[in-house]
Tab-separated table of C-alpha atoms and ligand atoms in Angstrom:
chain	number	residue	atom	x	y	z
N	1	MET	CA	-30.116	-0.338	5.916
N	2	MET	CA	-26.578	-1.044	4.774
N	3	GLU	CA	-24.565	1.918	3.534
N	4	LEU	CA	-22.766	-0.169	0.938
N	5	GLU	CA	-23.294	-3.659	-0.434
N	6	LEU	CA	-21.163	-5.563	-2.884
N	7	ASN	CA	-22.801	-8.704	-4.224
N	8	ASN	CA	-20.687	-11.290	-6.062
N	9	ILE	CA	-18.368	-8.748	-7.662
N	10	THR	CA	-15.921	-10.189	-10.166
N	11	LYS	CA	-13.412	-8.212	-12.222
N	12	LYS	CA	-11.056	-9.656	-14.802
N	13	PHE	CA	-8.220	-7.922	-16.619
N	14	ASN	CA	-7.639	-10.229	-19.592
N	15	LYS	CA	-6.774	-13.480	-17.851
N	16	VAL	CA	-6.073	-12.003	-14.408
N	17	ILE	CA	-8.988	-12.335	-12.005
N	18	ALA	CA	-8.329	-9.245	-9.890
N	19	VAL	CA	-11.539	-9.526	-7.843
N	20	ASP	CA	-13.134	-12.932	-7.471
N	21	ASP	CA	-16.769	-13.132	-6.354
N	22	VAL	CA	-16.493	-10.554	-3.573
N	23	SER	CA	-19.519	-9.864	-1.398
N	24	LEU	CA	-19.506	-7.566	1.602
N	25	GLN	CA	-21.709	-5.164	3.502
N	26	VAL	CA	-20.656	-1.946	5.177
N	27	LYS	CA	-22.772	-0.350	7.894
N	28	PRO	CA	-23.434	3.399	8.211
N	29	SER	CA	-20.550	5.265	9.925
N	30	GLU	CA	-18.398	2.169	9.883
N	31	MET	CA	-14.620	2.283	9.497
N	32	PHE	CA	-14.275	-0.737	7.230
N	33	PHE	CA	-10.888	-2.058	6.144
N	34	LEU	CA	-9.845	-4.010	3.071
N	35	LEU	CA	-6.596	-5.669	4.132
N	36	GLY	CA	-4.336	-7.994	2.197
N	37	PRO	CA	-0.983	-8.460	0.481
N	38	SER	CA	0.029	-6.448	-2.548
N	39	GLY	CA	-1.829	-7.542	-5.678
N	40	CYS	CA	-4.751	-9.190	-3.856
N	41	GLY	CA	-7.329	-6.878	-5.456
N	42	LYS	CA	-7.895	-4.142	-2.857
N	43	THR	CA	-7.445	-1.157	-5.160
N	44	THR	CA	-9.556	-2.756	-7.876
N	45	THR	CA	-12.354	-3.368	-5.352
N	46	LEU	CA	-12.161	0.260	-4.220
N	47	ARG	CA	-12.178	1.518	-7.802
N	48	ILE	CA	-15.237	-0.600	-8.523
N	49	ILE	CA	-17.010	0.947	-5.520
N	50	ALA	CA	-15.996	4.397	-6.771
N	51	GLY	CA	-17.288	3.626	-10.264
N	52	LEU	CA	-13.827	3.950	-11.828
N	53	GLU	CA	-13.943	0.306	-12.978
N	54	ARG	CA	-16.937	-1.626	-14.230
N	55	PRO	CA	-17.202	-5.155	-12.783
N	56	ASN	CA	-17.706	-8.123	-15.126
N	57	ARG	CA	-20.253	-9.533	-12.761
N	58	GLY	CA	-22.075	-8.549	-9.579
N	59	THR	CA	-23.912	-5.536	-8.207
N	60	ILE	CA	-23.095	-2.540	-6.018
N	61	LYS	CA	-25.660	-0.882	-3.804
N	62	ILE	CA	-25.282	2.395	-1.930
N	63	LYS	CA	-27.950	3.044	0.706
N	64	GLY	CA	-30.011	0.254	-0.841
N	65	LYS	CA	-29.953	1.730	-4.335
N	66	ASP	CA	-28.329	-0.235	-7.155
N	67	VAL	CA	-25.532	1.971	-8.554
N	68	THR	CA	-23.745	-0.654	-10.638
N	69	MET	CA	-24.448	1.334	-13.803
N	70	VAL	CA	-24.304	4.801	-12.219
N	71	PRO	CA	-21.251	6.811	-13.363
N	72	SER	CA	-18.590	7.704	-10.828
N	73	HIS	CA	-19.427	11.420	-10.486
N	74	LYS	CA	-23.035	10.641	-9.617
N	75	ARG	CA	-22.216	8.290	-6.725
N	76	ASN	CA	-21.209	11.091	-4.332
N	77	LEU	CA	-18.118	9.273	-3.109
N	78	ALA	CA	-14.680	10.714	-2.465
N	79	ILE	CA	-11.426	8.855	-2.919
N	80	VAL	CA	-7.953	9.597	-1.553
N	81	PHE	CA	-5.123	7.744	-3.254
N	82	GLN	CA	-1.749	6.616	-1.990
N	83	ARG	CA	-0.098	9.428	-3.935
N	84	TRP	CA	-2.327	12.220	-2.859
N	85	ALA	CA	-2.415	13.793	-6.304
N	86	LEU	CA	-2.776	17.388	-5.185
N	87	PHE	CA	-2.628	19.893	-8.052
N	88	PRO	CA	0.964	21.193	-7.715
N	89	HIS	CA	0.246	24.581	-9.337
N	90	LYS	CA	-2.843	25.320	-7.278
N	91	THR	CA	-2.850	26.721	-3.768
N	92	VAL	CA	-4.237	24.752	-0.848
N	93	TYR	CA	-7.408	26.839	-1.142
N	94	ASP	CA	-7.862	26.076	-4.835
N	95	ASN	CA	-7.030	22.407	-4.339
N	96	ILE	CA	-9.804	22.054	-1.793
N	97	ALA	CA	-12.238	24.346	-3.622
N	98	PHE	CA	-11.830	22.440	-6.897
N	99	GLY	CA	-14.660	19.935	-6.368
N	100	LEU	CA	-17.013	22.674	-5.146
N	101	LYS	CA	-16.279	24.910	-8.145
N	102	MET	CA	-17.020	21.950	-10.410
N	103	ARG	CA	-20.364	21.723	-8.650
N	104	LYS	CA	-20.866	25.439	-9.372
N	105	MET	CA	-21.296	26.397	-5.753
N	106	PRO	CA	-21.437	30.174	-5.027
N	107	LYS	CA	-18.084	31.763	-4.096
N	108	GLU	CA	-19.041	32.792	-0.562
N	109	LYS	CA	-20.305	29.330	0.263
N	110	ILE	CA	-17.102	27.767	-1.112
N	111	LYS	CA	-15.034	30.093	1.061
N	112	SER	CA	-16.809	29.154	4.257
N	113	LYS	CA	-16.729	25.432	3.416
N	114	VAL	CA	-12.992	25.488	2.672
N	115	GLU	CA	-12.223	27.391	5.875
N	116	ASN	CA	-14.377	25.039	7.848
N	117	ILE	CA	-12.749	21.878	6.540
N	118	LEU	CA	-9.240	23.360	6.950
N	119	GLY	CA	-10.112	23.843	10.609
N	120	THR	CA	-11.285	20.235	10.833
N	121	VAL	CA	-7.960	18.891	9.531
N	122	GLY	CA	-5.984	21.380	11.642
N	123	LEU	CA	-4.576	23.498	8.783
N	124	PHE	CA	-6.476	26.749	9.119
N	125	GLY	CA	-4.309	29.588	7.755
N	126	PHE	CA	-2.580	27.435	5.125
N	127	GLU	CA	-4.881	28.575	2.278
N	128	ASP	CA	-2.217	30.358	0.213
N	129	ARG	CA	0.489	27.730	0.340
N	130	TYR	CA	1.388	25.441	-2.520
N	131	PRO	CA	1.648	21.666	-2.016
N	132	ARG	CA	5.482	21.793	-2.264
N	133	GLN	CA	5.517	24.130	0.745
N	134	LEU	CA	3.860	21.488	2.932
N	135	SER	CA	5.213	18.424	4.744
N	136	GLY	CA	4.020	14.958	3.761
N	137	GLY	CA	1.600	14.844	6.671
N	138	GLN	CA	0.171	18.254	5.792
N	139	GLN	CA	-0.282	17.285	2.138
N	140	GLN	CA	-2.068	14.176	3.268
N	141	ARG	CA	-4.444	16.250	5.379
N	142	ILE	CA	-5.125	18.571	2.438
N	143	ALA	CA	-5.943	15.573	0.256
N	144	LEU	CA	-8.318	14.438	2.981
N	145	ALA	CA	-9.861	17.910	3.260
N	146	ARG	CA	-10.375	17.994	-0.503
N	147	ALA	CA	-12.190	14.651	-0.295
N	148	LEU	CA	-14.306	15.582	2.728
N	149	VAL	CA	-15.352	19.041	1.597
N	150	ILE	CA	-17.890	17.652	-0.894
N	151	ASN	CA	-19.728	15.809	1.920
N	152	PRO	CA	-19.370	12.376	0.339
N	153	THR	CA	-21.674	9.532	1.358
N	154	ILE	CA	-18.649	7.270	1.650
N	155	LEU	CA	-14.972	8.144	1.983
N	156	LEU	CA	-12.629	5.785	0.129
N	157	LEU	CA	-8.984	5.719	1.202
N	158	ASP	CA	-6.379	3.749	-0.750
N	159	GLU	CA	-3.236	3.295	1.362
N	160	PRO	CA	-3.406	6.991	2.304
N	161	LEU	CA	-0.597	6.779	4.862
N	162	SER	CA	1.964	4.616	3.112
N	163	ASN	CA	3.944	7.583	1.747
N	164	LEU	CA	4.585	8.859	5.274
N	165	ASP	CA	7.426	7.928	7.601
N	166	LEU	CA	6.577	5.661	10.515
N	167	ASN	CA	6.195	8.351	13.184
N	168	MET	CA	3.946	10.500	11.002
N	169	ARG	CA	1.980	7.413	10.026
N	170	ARG	CA	1.310	6.580	13.671
N	171	LYS	CA	0.257	10.159	14.368
N	172	MET	CA	-2.048	10.256	11.342
N	173	ARG	CA	-3.692	6.965	12.359
N	174	ILE	CA	-4.841	8.575	15.578
N	175	GLU	CA	-5.886	11.763	13.766
N	176	LEU	CA	-7.925	9.777	11.262
N	177	VAL	CA	-9.655	7.788	13.987
N	178	ASN	CA	-10.491	11.031	15.807
N	179	LEU	CA	-11.688	12.667	12.621
N	180	HIS	CA	-13.829	9.640	11.852
N	181	SER	CA	-15.520	9.665	15.240
N	182	GLN	CA	-16.114	13.403	14.869
N	183	LEU	CA	-17.585	13.256	11.333
N	184	ASN	CA	-19.112	9.762	11.471
N	185	ILE	CA	-18.559	9.301	7.775
N	186	THR	CA	-18.683	5.758	6.407
N	187	THR	CA	-15.101	4.992	5.451
N	188	ILE	CA	-13.490	2.222	3.442
N	189	PHE	CA	-9.794	2.067	4.102
N	190	VAL	CA	-7.452	-0.027	1.970
N	191	THR	CA	-4.111	-1.127	3.379
N	192	HIS	CA	-1.571	-3.962	3.313
N	193	ASP	CA	-0.504	-3.010	6.839
N	194	GLN	CA	-2.050	-5.269	9.476
N	195	THR	CA	-1.138	-2.952	12.350
N	196	GLU	CA	-2.985	-0.117	10.655
N	197	ALA	CA	-6.057	-2.310	10.163
N	198	LEU	CA	-6.017	-3.802	13.666
N	199	SER	CA	-5.587	-0.441	15.349
N	200	MET	CA	-8.157	1.548	13.361
N	201	ALA	CA	-10.876	-0.729	11.971
N	202	ASP	CA	-14.384	-1.432	13.156
N	203	ARG	CA	-14.259	-4.478	10.884
N	204	ILE	CA	-11.671	-5.947	8.538
N	205	ALA	CA	-12.192	-7.846	5.291
N	206	LEU	CA	-9.039	-9.852	4.718
N	207	MET	CA	-8.342	-10.529	1.032
N	208	ASP	CA	-6.074	-12.950	-0.798
N	209	LYS	CA	-5.870	-13.527	-4.561
N	210	GLY	CA	-9.029	-11.563	-5.282
N	211	LYS	CA	-11.101	-13.393	-2.686
N	212	ILE	CA	-12.333	-12.410	0.742
N	213	MET	CA	-10.939	-14.883	3.241
N	214	GLU	CA	-12.615	-13.561	6.341
N	215	ILE	CA	-14.593	-10.566	7.629
N	216	SER	CA	-14.300	-9.908	11.363
N	217	THR	CA	-13.565	-7.345	14.030
N	218	PRO	CA	-9.881	-6.760	14.807
N	219	TYR	CA	-10.254	-8.694	18.072
N	220	GLU	CA	-11.912	-11.707	16.407
N	221	ILE	CA	-9.523	-11.812	13.495
N	222	TYR	CA	-6.516	-11.701	15.808
N	223	GLU	CA	-7.763	-13.974	18.603
N	224	SER	CA	-9.718	-16.528	16.558
N	225	PRO	CA	-8.519	-16.580	12.959
N	226	LYS	CA	-10.713	-18.905	10.914
N	227	THR	CA	-8.352	-19.698	8.067
N	228	GLU	CA	-4.695	-20.626	7.755
N	229	PHE	CA	-4.183	-17.555	5.599
N	230	THR	CA	-5.576	-15.275	8.320
N	231	ALA	CA	-3.470	-16.885	11.039
N	232	LYS	CA	-0.312	-16.445	8.979
N	233	PHE	CA	-1.086	-12.928	7.743
N	234	ILE	CA	-2.272	-11.356	11.012
N	235	GLY	CA	0.193	-11.245	13.877
N	236	GLU	CA	3.537	-13.025	14.030
N	237	ARG	CA	2.386	-16.322	15.423
N	238	ASN	CA	4.290	-19.490	16.107
N	239	PHE	CA	2.920	-22.183	13.890
N	240	ILE	CA	3.442	-25.829	14.496
N	241	PRO	CA	2.464	-28.241	11.713
N	242	GLY	CA	1.223	-31.679	12.710
N	243	LYS	CA	-1.706	-34.049	12.651
N	244	VAL	CA	-4.551	-34.964	14.935
N	245	SER	CA	-3.657	-38.097	16.887
N	246	LEU	CA	-6.706	-38.245	19.151
N	247	THR	CA	-10.063	-36.539	19.516
N	248	ASN	CA	-12.677	-36.794	22.229
N	249	LYS	CA	-15.579	-34.663	23.399
N	250	SER	CA	-13.524	-31.939	25.013
N	251	LYS	CA	-10.184	-31.827	23.241
N	252	VAL	CA	-7.927	-32.927	20.457
N	253	ILE	CA	-4.337	-34.009	20.721
N	254	VAL	CA	-2.088	-32.876	17.921
N	255	GLU	CA	1.213	-34.576	17.307
N	256	SER	CA	3.540	-32.157	15.606
N	257	ASP	CA	5.817	-33.208	12.771
N	258	LYS	CA	8.697	-33.008	15.276
N	259	GLY	CA	6.901	-35.146	17.864
N	260	LEU	CA	5.432	-32.543	20.220
N	261	HIS	CA	2.091	-33.572	21.766
N	262	LEU	CA	-0.263	-30.637	22.154
N	263	GLN	CA	-3.625	-30.691	23.892
N	264	ILE	CA	-6.158	-28.318	22.421
N	265	PRO	CA	-9.747	-27.747	23.545
N	266	ILE	CA	-12.259	-28.551	20.811
N	267	SER	CA	-13.396	-25.486	18.999
N	268	ALA	CA	-16.904	-25.646	17.650
N	269	ARG	CA	-15.828	-23.859	14.508
N	270	ALA	CA	-13.376	-26.385	13.141
N	271	PRO	CA	-14.509	-29.955	13.596
N	272	LEU	CA	-11.480	-32.226	13.359
N	273	SER	CA	-11.026	-35.944	12.876
N	274	LYS	CA	-8.146	-38.252	13.627
N	275	ASN	CA	-5.226	-37.941	11.178
N	276	ASP	CA	-6.379	-34.540	9.867
N	277	LYS	CA	-3.375	-32.413	9.000
N	278	VAL	CA	-3.417	-29.174	10.965
N	279	ASN	CA	-1.371	-26.173	11.981
N	280	VAL	CA	-1.382	-25.098	15.586
N	281	PHE	CA	-0.936	-21.353	16.015
N	282	ILE	CA	-0.026	-19.473	19.175
N	283	GLY	CA	0.945	-15.820	19.496
N	284	PRO	CA	4.387	-15.108	20.982
N	285	GLU	CA	2.774	-12.939	23.662
N	286	LYS	CA	0.771	-15.954	24.846
N	287	VAL	CA	3.706	-18.309	25.289
N	288	GLU	CA	4.708	-18.525	28.936
N	289	ILE	CA	8.289	-19.185	29.933
N	290	SER	CA	9.742	-19.531	33.387
N	291	LYS	CA	12.719	-20.945	35.243
N	292	LYS	CA	10.562	-23.042	37.559
N	293	LYS	CA	8.072	-25.754	36.711
N	294	SER	CA	4.736	-24.110	36.013
N	295	ALA	CA	1.491	-24.884	37.842
N	296	ASN	CA	-0.088	-25.648	34.494
N	297	GLN	CA	-0.446	-29.360	33.706
N	298	GLU	CA	-0.894	-29.315	29.969
N	299	ASN	CA	1.439	-28.401	27.137
N	300	VAL	CA	4.457	-27.877	29.374
N	301	PHE	CA	7.815	-28.501	27.743
N	302	SER	CA	11.498	-28.033	28.547
N	303	GLY	CA	13.633	-26.021	26.244
N	304	GLU	CA	16.703	-23.895	25.930
N	305	ILE	CA	17.026	-20.233	25.032
N	306	GLN	CA	18.746	-19.852	21.658
N	307	ASN	CA	18.746	-16.089	21.442
N	308	VAL	CA	17.221	-12.985	22.951
N	309	MET	CA	16.300	-9.747	21.181
N	310	TYR	CA	15.728	-6.565	23.139
N	311	LEU	CA	13.035	-4.452	21.452
N	312	GLY	CA	12.408	-1.797	24.099
N	313	SER	CA	8.934	-2.612	25.373
N	314	ILE	CA	9.419	-6.361	24.909
N	315	LYS	CA	12.164	-8.947	24.806
N	316	LYS	CA	11.817	-11.605	22.132
N	317	TYR	CA	13.089	-15.070	23.018
N	318	GLN	CA	13.822	-17.855	20.572
N	319	ILE	CA	13.580	-21.153	22.398
N	320	ILE	CA	14.321	-24.642	21.114
N	321	LEU	CA	12.264	-27.377	22.753
N	322	GLU	CA	13.745	-30.815	23.397
N	323	CYS	CA	11.987	-32.283	20.367
N	324	GLY	CA	13.556	-29.621	18.141
N	325	GLU	CA	10.485	-27.396	17.730
N	326	VAL	CA	11.461	-23.705	17.821
N	327	ILE	CA	9.130	-21.323	19.680
N	328	ILE	CA	9.171	-17.527	19.816
N	329	CYS	CA	8.060	-15.876	23.030
N	330	ASP	CA	7.575	-12.171	23.774
N	331	MET	CA	7.938	-10.898	27.294
N	332	GLN	CA	7.090	-7.415	28.521
N	333	THR	CA	10.266	-5.779	29.812
N	334	ILE	CA	8.287	-4.305	32.712
N	335	SER	CA	7.318	-7.780	33.967
N	336	ASP	CA	9.041	-9.034	37.125
N	337	SER	CA	9.849	-12.438	35.609
N	338	ASP	CA	13.243	-13.960	36.421
N	339	ILE	CA	13.435	-14.826	32.719
N	340	LEU	CA	14.366	-11.245	31.858
N	341	ASN	CA	17.893	-11.922	33.144
N	342	CYS	CA	18.248	-15.196	31.228
N	343	CYS	CA	20.846	-15.615	28.505
N	344	PRO	CA	21.170	-17.930	25.519
N	345	GLY	CA	22.025	-21.466	26.602
N	346	GLU	CA	19.889	-21.410	29.760
N	347	LYS	CA	17.209	-24.054	30.318
N	348	VAL	CA	13.618	-22.893	30.650
N	349	ILE	CA	10.109	-24.315	30.985
N	350	VAL	CA	7.735	-23.350	28.170
N	351	THR	CA	3.942	-23.504	28.490
N	352	LEU	CA	1.711	-23.309	25.434
N	353	ASP	CA	-1.614	-22.609	27.152
N	354	PRO	CA	-4.248	-24.865	25.521
N	355	GLN	CA	-6.838	-22.069	25.529
N	356	SER	CA	-4.493	-19.855	23.502
N	357	CYS	CA	-3.703	-22.466	20.848
N	358	VAL	CA	-5.650	-22.122	17.627
N	359	CYS	CA	-5.861	-25.279	15.574
N	360	ILE	CA	-6.660	-24.881	11.876
N	361	PRO	CA	-6.931	-27.683	9.311
N	362	LYS	CA	-4.122	-27.395	6.751
N	363	LYS	CA	-6.572	-26.996	3.936
N	364	ALA	CA	-9.295	-25.319	5.924
N	365	LYS	CA	-12.596	-26.976	5.083
N	366	LYS	CA	-14.288	-23.622	4.939
N	367	GLU	CA	-11.522	-21.563	3.384
N	368	GLY	CA	-13.037	-18.372	2.051
N	369	ALA	CA	-16.204	-18.666	4.109
N	370	TYR	CA	-16.931	-16.131	6.814
Y	401	LIG	N1	-5.657	-1.914	-15.170
Y	401	LIG	C1	-5.174	-3.151	-14.977
Y	401	LIG	N2	-4.825	-3.925	-16.032
Y	401	LIG	C2	-4.377	-5.179	-15.855
Y	401	LIG	N3	-4.211	-5.759	-14.649
Y	401	LIG	C3	-4.514	-5.042	-13.555
Y	401	LIG	C4	-5.013	-3.704	-13.660
Y	401	LIG	N4	-5.257	-3.241	-12.405
Y	401	LIG	C5	-4.915	-4.249	-11.568
Y	401	LIG	N5	-4.475	-5.324	-12.243
Y	401	LIG	C6	-4.062	-6.613	-11.657
Y	401	LIG	O1	-5.089	-7.040	-10.786
Y	401	LIG	C7	-4.550	-7.596	-9.599
Y	401	LIG	C8	-5.052	-6.836	-8.392
Y	401	LIG	O2	-4.491	-5.526	-8.396
Y	401	LIG	P1	-4.827	-4.419	-7.315
Y	401	LIG	O3	-6.294	-4.325	-7.178
Y	401	LIG	O4	-4.099	-3.178	-7.699
Y	401	LIG	O5	-4.212	-5.056	-5.993
Y	401	LIG	P2	-3.798	-4.364	-4.594
Y	401	LIG	O6	-4.386	-3.002	-4.554
Y	401	LIG	O7	-4.354	-5.295	-3.567
Y	401	LIG	O8	-2.308	-4.356	-4.557
Y	401	LIG	C9	-3.055	-7.595	-9.778
Y	401	LIG	O9	-2.649	-8.823	-10.277
Y	401	LIG	C10	-2.834	-6.486	-10.794
Y	401	LIG	O10	-1.653	-6.708	-11.510
Y	402	LIG	MG1	-3.397	-1.139	-4.273
């Protein structure tokens, strides 16, 4: 049985459609992400799940039971917001104990639960501190402890790491993944940060303008995006606009607006016809560049390095092909390629491996389907 089901949820605020016919299913113990740009309806969706907003249309089921009309405090969910909203005048102990006191749990039981959960988030011994005496990361863990201590059916997290600096954010991502595999609690995590979603999710629902564009695993959503929106939002891909100039049983040829001819194996998912307008996407890590002619026969072009950026673990090359198309290529700095010594102005051979090219119709025929 599914842990959570949203069926055709729609929420309007006056004329704004914040959530537009959203349906999704979350499995028990899953780490499920709602990902999308600011304003796409993630928080509203989460608040609807929590019972803090009433949808105009649609139903919500938790463990198979319809809770659409069940008030928030009877859904047994816990939510952690972007601003952690700890009570500033309460100690860590009282912050965490708050929900248990509301539930009228006996004192001794509260004490052991609070101590237990403080151990889980690695802050045993911090009971008497006030929020202002804690670092951002510690406050975040207290907010998490306060949510977890009530044993919620589902943990809802709304951008819980975005108030932290980058290093702390990276550390907390790993801690949260570890905590999740230890507690196995079904978690819905809202973020606008694709790296966060890719690195932590079991599955990702990608949203745009209130709609779900695609639901997939991180691998699927990165390697085989199904919509133009996905391909542009996830990763930093090269995209080459053009149109289909030939199709046969095994491949299509796309002629780019600048005159590049690209061979692409037919993908069963996106049937294409001649003259269809498309975008061809290829990740910068999949572009091959070399000084010598490559063994590959297809999609091999000459170009010239325009600039090189050193980013520590990779070097990023901007290359202009003879037809004028500009391609970005990432190369691992530990590779033994002769390219690593190349400077702007040098000629190179660029290969856009057909298997790595993703070809998506400009107005995807199945936009929004998944
Ligand atoms: N209480 C509200 N009243 C009016 N409009 C709202 C309200 N909450 C959200 N919205 C609007 O709904 C849309 C989705 O908002 P939100 O769910 O907060 O997006 P996200 O969390 O993805 O940034 C936005 O256009 C936002 O301005
Ligand atoms: Mg939000």
